[in-house]
Coordinates of C-alpha atoms in Angstrom, one line a residue:
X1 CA 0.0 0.0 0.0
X2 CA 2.9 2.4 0.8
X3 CA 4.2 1.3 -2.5
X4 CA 1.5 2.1 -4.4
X5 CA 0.5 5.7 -2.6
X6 CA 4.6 6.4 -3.1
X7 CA 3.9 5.6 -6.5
X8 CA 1.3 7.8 -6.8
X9 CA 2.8 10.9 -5.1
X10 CA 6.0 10.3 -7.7
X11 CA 3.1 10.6 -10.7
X12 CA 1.5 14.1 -9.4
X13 CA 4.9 15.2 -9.4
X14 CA 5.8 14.4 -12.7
X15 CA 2.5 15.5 -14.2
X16 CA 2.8 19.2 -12.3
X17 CA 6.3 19.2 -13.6
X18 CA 5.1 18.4 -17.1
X19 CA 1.9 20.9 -17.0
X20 CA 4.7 23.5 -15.8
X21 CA 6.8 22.9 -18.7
X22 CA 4.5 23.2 -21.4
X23 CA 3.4 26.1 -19.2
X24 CA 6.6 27.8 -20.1
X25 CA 7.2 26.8 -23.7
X26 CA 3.1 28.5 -24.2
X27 CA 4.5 31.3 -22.4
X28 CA 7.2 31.9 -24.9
X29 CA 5.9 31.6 -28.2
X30 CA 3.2 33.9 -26.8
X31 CA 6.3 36.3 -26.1
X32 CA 5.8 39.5 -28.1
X33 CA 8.3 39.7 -30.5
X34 CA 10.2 43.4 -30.4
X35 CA 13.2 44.1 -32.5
X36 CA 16.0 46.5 -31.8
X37 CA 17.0 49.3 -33.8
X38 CA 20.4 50.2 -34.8
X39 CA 21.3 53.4 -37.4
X40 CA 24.5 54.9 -38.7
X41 CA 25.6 58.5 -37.4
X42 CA 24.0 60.7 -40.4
X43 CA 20.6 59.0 -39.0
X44 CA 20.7 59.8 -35.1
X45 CA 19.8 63.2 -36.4
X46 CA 16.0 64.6 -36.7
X47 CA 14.7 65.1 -40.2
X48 CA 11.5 65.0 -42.3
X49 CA 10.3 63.5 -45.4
X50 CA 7.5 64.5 -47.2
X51 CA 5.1 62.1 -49.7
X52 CA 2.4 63.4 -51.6
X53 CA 0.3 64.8 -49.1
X54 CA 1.8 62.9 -45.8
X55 CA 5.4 63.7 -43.9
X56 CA 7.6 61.4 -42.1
X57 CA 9.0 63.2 -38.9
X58 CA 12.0 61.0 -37.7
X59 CA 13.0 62.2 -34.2
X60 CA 16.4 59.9 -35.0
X61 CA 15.2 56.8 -32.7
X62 CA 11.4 56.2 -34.0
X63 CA 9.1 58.6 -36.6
X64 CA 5.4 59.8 -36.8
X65 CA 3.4 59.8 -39.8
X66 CA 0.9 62.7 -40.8
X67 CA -1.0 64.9 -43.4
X68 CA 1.2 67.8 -43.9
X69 CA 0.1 70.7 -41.7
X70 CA -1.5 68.4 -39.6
X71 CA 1.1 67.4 -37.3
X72 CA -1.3 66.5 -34.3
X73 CA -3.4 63.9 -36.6
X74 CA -0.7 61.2 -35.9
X75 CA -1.8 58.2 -38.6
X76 CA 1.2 55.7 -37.6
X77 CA 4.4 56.2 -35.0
X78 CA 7.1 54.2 -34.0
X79 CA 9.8 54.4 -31.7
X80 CA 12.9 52.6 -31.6
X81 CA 12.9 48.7 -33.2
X82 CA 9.5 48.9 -35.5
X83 CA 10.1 45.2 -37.6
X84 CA 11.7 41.7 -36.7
X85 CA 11.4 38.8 -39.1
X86 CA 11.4 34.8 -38.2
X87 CA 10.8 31.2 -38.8
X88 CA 8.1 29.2 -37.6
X89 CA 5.7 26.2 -38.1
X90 CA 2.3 25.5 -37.4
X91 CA 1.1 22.8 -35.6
X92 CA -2.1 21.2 -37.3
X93 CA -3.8 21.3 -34.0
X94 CA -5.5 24.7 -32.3
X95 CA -5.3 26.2 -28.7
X96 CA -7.2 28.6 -26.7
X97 CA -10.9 26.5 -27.5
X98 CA -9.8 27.0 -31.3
X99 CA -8.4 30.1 -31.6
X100 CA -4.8 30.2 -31.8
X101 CA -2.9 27.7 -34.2
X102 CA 0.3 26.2 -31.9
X103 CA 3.4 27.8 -33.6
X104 CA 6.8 26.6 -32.9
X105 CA 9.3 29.7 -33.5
X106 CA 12.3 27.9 -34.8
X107 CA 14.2 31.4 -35.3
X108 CA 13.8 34.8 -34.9
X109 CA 15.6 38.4 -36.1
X110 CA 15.4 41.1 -34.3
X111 CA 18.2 43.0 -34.6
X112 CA 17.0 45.9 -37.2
X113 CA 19.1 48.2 -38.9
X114 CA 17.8 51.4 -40.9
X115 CA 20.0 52.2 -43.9
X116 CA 18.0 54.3 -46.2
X117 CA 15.1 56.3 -46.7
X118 CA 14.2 56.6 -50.5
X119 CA 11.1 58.7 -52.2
X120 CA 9.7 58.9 -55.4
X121 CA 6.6 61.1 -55.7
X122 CA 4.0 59.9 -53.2
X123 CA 5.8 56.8 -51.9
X124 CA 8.5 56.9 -49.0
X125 CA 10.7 54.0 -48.7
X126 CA 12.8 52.1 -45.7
X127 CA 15.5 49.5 -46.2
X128 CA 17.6 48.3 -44.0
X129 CA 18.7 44.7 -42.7
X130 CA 17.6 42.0 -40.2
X131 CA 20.4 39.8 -38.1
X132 CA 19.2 36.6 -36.8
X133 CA 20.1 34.6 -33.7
X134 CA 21.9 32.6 -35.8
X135 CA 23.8 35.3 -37.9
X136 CA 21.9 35.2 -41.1
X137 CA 21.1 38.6 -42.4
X138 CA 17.9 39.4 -44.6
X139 CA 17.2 42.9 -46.5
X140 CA 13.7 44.6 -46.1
X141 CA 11.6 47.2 -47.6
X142 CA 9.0 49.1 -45.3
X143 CA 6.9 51.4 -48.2
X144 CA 4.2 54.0 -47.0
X145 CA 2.4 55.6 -50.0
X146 CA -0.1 58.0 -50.3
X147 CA -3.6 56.9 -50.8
X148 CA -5.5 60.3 -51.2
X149 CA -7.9 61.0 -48.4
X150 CA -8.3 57.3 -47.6
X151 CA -4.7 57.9 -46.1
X152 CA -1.9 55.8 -46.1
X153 CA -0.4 52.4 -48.0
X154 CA 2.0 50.2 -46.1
X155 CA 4.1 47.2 -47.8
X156 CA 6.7 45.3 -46.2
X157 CA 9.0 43.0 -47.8
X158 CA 11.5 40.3 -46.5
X159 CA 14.3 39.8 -48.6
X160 CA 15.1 35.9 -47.6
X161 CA 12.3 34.1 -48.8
X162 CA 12.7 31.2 -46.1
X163 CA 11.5 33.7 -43.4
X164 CA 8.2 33.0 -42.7
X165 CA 6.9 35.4 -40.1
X166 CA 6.6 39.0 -39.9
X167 CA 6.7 41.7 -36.8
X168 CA 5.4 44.7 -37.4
X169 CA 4.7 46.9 -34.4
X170 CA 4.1 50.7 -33.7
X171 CA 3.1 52.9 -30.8
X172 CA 0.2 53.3 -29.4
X173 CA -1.1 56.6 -26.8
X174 CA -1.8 56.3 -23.3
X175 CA -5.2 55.4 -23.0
X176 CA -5.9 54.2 -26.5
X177 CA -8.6 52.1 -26.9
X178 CA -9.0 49.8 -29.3
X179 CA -12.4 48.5 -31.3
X180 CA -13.0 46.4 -33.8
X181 CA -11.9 43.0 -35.2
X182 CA -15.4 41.9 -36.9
X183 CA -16.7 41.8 -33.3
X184 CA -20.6 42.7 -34.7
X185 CA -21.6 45.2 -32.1
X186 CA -18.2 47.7 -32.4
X187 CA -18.9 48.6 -28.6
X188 CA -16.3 46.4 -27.2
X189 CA -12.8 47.7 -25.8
X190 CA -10.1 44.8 -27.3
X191 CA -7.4 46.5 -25.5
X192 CA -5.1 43.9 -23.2
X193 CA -6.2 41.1 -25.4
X194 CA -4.1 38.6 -28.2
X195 CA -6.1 38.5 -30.6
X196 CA -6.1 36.4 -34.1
X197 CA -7.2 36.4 -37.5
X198 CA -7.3 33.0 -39.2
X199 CA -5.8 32.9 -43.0
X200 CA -8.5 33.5 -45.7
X201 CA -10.3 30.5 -46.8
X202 CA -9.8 28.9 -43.2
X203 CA -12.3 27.4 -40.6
X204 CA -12.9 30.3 -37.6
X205 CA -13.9 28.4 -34.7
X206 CA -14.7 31.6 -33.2
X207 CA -16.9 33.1 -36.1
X208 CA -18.2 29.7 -36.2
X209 CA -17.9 29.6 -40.1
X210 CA -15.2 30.6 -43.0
X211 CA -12.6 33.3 -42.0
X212 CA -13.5 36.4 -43.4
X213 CA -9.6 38.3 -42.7
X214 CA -11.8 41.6 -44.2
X215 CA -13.4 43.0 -41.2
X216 CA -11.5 40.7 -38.6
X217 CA -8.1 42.1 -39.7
X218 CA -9.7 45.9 -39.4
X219 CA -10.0 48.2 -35.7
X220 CA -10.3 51.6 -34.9
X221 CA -9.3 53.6 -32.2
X222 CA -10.5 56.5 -29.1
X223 CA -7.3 58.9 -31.3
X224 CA -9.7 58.0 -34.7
X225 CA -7.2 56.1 -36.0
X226 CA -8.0 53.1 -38.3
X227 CA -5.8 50.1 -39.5
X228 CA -6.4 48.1 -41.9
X229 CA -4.6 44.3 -42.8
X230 CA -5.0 43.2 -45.7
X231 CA -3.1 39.8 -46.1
X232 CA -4.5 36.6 -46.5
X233 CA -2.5 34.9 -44.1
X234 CA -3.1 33.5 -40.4
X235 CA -2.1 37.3 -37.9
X236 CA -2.1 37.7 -34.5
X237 CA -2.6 41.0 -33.0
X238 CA -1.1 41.5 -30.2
X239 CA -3.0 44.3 -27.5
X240 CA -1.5 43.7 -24.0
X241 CA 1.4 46.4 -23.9
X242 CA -0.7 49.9 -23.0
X243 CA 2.5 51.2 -25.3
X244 CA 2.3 49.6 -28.1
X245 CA 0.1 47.5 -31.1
X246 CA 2.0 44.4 -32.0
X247 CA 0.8 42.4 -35.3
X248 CA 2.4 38.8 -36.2
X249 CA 1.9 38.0 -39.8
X250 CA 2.3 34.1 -40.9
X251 CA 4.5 35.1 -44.3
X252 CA 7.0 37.1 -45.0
X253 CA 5.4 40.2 -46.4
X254 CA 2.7 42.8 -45.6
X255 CA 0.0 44.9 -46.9
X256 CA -1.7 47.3 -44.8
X257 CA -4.0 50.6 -44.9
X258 CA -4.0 53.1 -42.4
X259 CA -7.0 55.3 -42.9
X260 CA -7.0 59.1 -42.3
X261 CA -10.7 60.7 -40.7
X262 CA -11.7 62.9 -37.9
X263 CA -15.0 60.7 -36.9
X264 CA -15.6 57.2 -36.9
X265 CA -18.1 56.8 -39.3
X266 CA -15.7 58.4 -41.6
X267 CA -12.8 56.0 -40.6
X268 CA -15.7 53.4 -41.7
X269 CA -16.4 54.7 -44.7
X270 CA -12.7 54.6 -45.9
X271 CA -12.7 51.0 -45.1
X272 CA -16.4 49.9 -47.0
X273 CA -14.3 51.8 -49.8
X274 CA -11.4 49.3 -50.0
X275 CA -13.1 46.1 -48.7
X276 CA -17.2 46.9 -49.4
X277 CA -18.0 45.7 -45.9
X278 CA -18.4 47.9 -42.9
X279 CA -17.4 45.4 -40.1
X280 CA -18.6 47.4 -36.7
X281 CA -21.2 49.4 -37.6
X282 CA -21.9 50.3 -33.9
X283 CA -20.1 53.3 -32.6
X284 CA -17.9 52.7 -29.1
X285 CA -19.2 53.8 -26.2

């Protein structure tokens, strides 16, 4: 009998060891991902860019993006590291009741240099290069072009094609709330939350039915700010830093809108234009 209770005691162990384990390893894949910038000399210093009707101010550590002589109607910003790049694979099973596909990050880049900024008319281009942990290096492009009075276009581009996962993130306002992600009513605050978007074409446990990436990859914001993914591939958004909007993207490119309007309706409207659905049609509360 004190065998078997011996025995027993020895299992629980083993099993609380094992729960704590996989504990951990959940833990770090759900690790936001947050690169680190480095720039040459010439760039430590402040300097604007302008695109069409939009400017760049970069402060020489991060940058804000507006319409010219509208310098408090802050469409995208960044400070320090703004991209990292990876490998990864997806497990075939799902977490989190069916919402989140396991993904085992074999690799990950975050050290981001900033090398160049480039413009041509109405587009503003960033290049630099991504190390790895391991020491392989990959190119980028980060390309904000100006869409009229929708607002902005963002691409970005990995130059290795065997990385498979893109970080994007940018800054977000002390207390910035956050609305959206085809949630039907549009009342809800999503801020603090992981949130993901399956890839197009997949099953959405959550939406009970056939991804639609349109209006789940779409939020607004209290600063009537509006963003807008547009890729096809399985995203997490990541809402938990009070600081900062982190995005995960499954591939290794990117493309985005960022819409420019001074109500919410409006911010709507932009959207409808690009994807003809208007996915919160509530307003926040």
């Amino acid at each position: 009998m004190v065998f078997w209770r011996g025995l027993g005691f020895v299992a629980i162990v083993l099993l609380g060891m094992a729960i704590a384990v996989l504990r951990g390893i959940d833990a770090w894949r759900k690790e936001p991902v947050i690169a680190t910038l480095h720039v040459p000399p010439a760039f430590k210093v402040g300097r604007d860019f302008d695109f069409g009707r939009y400017r760049l101010s970069w402060s020489g550590r991060g940058f804000s993006v507006y319409p010219q002589g509208r310098p408090e109607k802050v469409l995208w910003a960044a400070e320090d590291g703004f991209l990292a790049a990876g490998t990864g694979q997806a497990a075939q099973g799902l977490l989190d009741s069916g919402r989140e596909l396991h993904d085992r990050r074999d690799r990950l880049c975050r050290e981001q240099s900033l090398e160049a900024f480039e413009r041509m008319g109405g587009r503003l281009t960033l290049k630099g290069q991504l190390r790895c942990a391991d020491g392989g290096l990959s190119s980028y492009v980060l390309a904000l072009e100006d869409d009229g009075e929708r607002g902005l276009v963002l691409v970005v581009y990995l130059g290795d094609p065997a990385l498979n996962r893109l970080y994007l993130g940018w800054r977000r306002e002390a207390g910035e709330r956050i609305f959206g992600f085809g949630e039907v009513s549009g009342i809800y605050d999503m801020s603090g939350r992981r949130l993901t978007v399956p890839a197009a074409g997949s099953r959405s446990a959550e939406a009970g039915g056939w991804s639609t990436s349109a209006t789940q990859a779409f939020f607004v914001t209290s600063r009537l700010r509006a963003f807008h993914s547009q890729s096809s591939a399985y995203q997490v958004f990541d809402l938990r830093d009070p600081q900062r909007v982190g995005l995960e993207v499954h591939e290794g490119r990117l493309k985005a809108r960022i819409y420019k309007g001074d109500s919410l309706e409006e911010l709507r409207a932009r959207q409808s234009s690009v994807s003809g659905v208007v996915s919160t049609p509530a307003s926040p509360k």
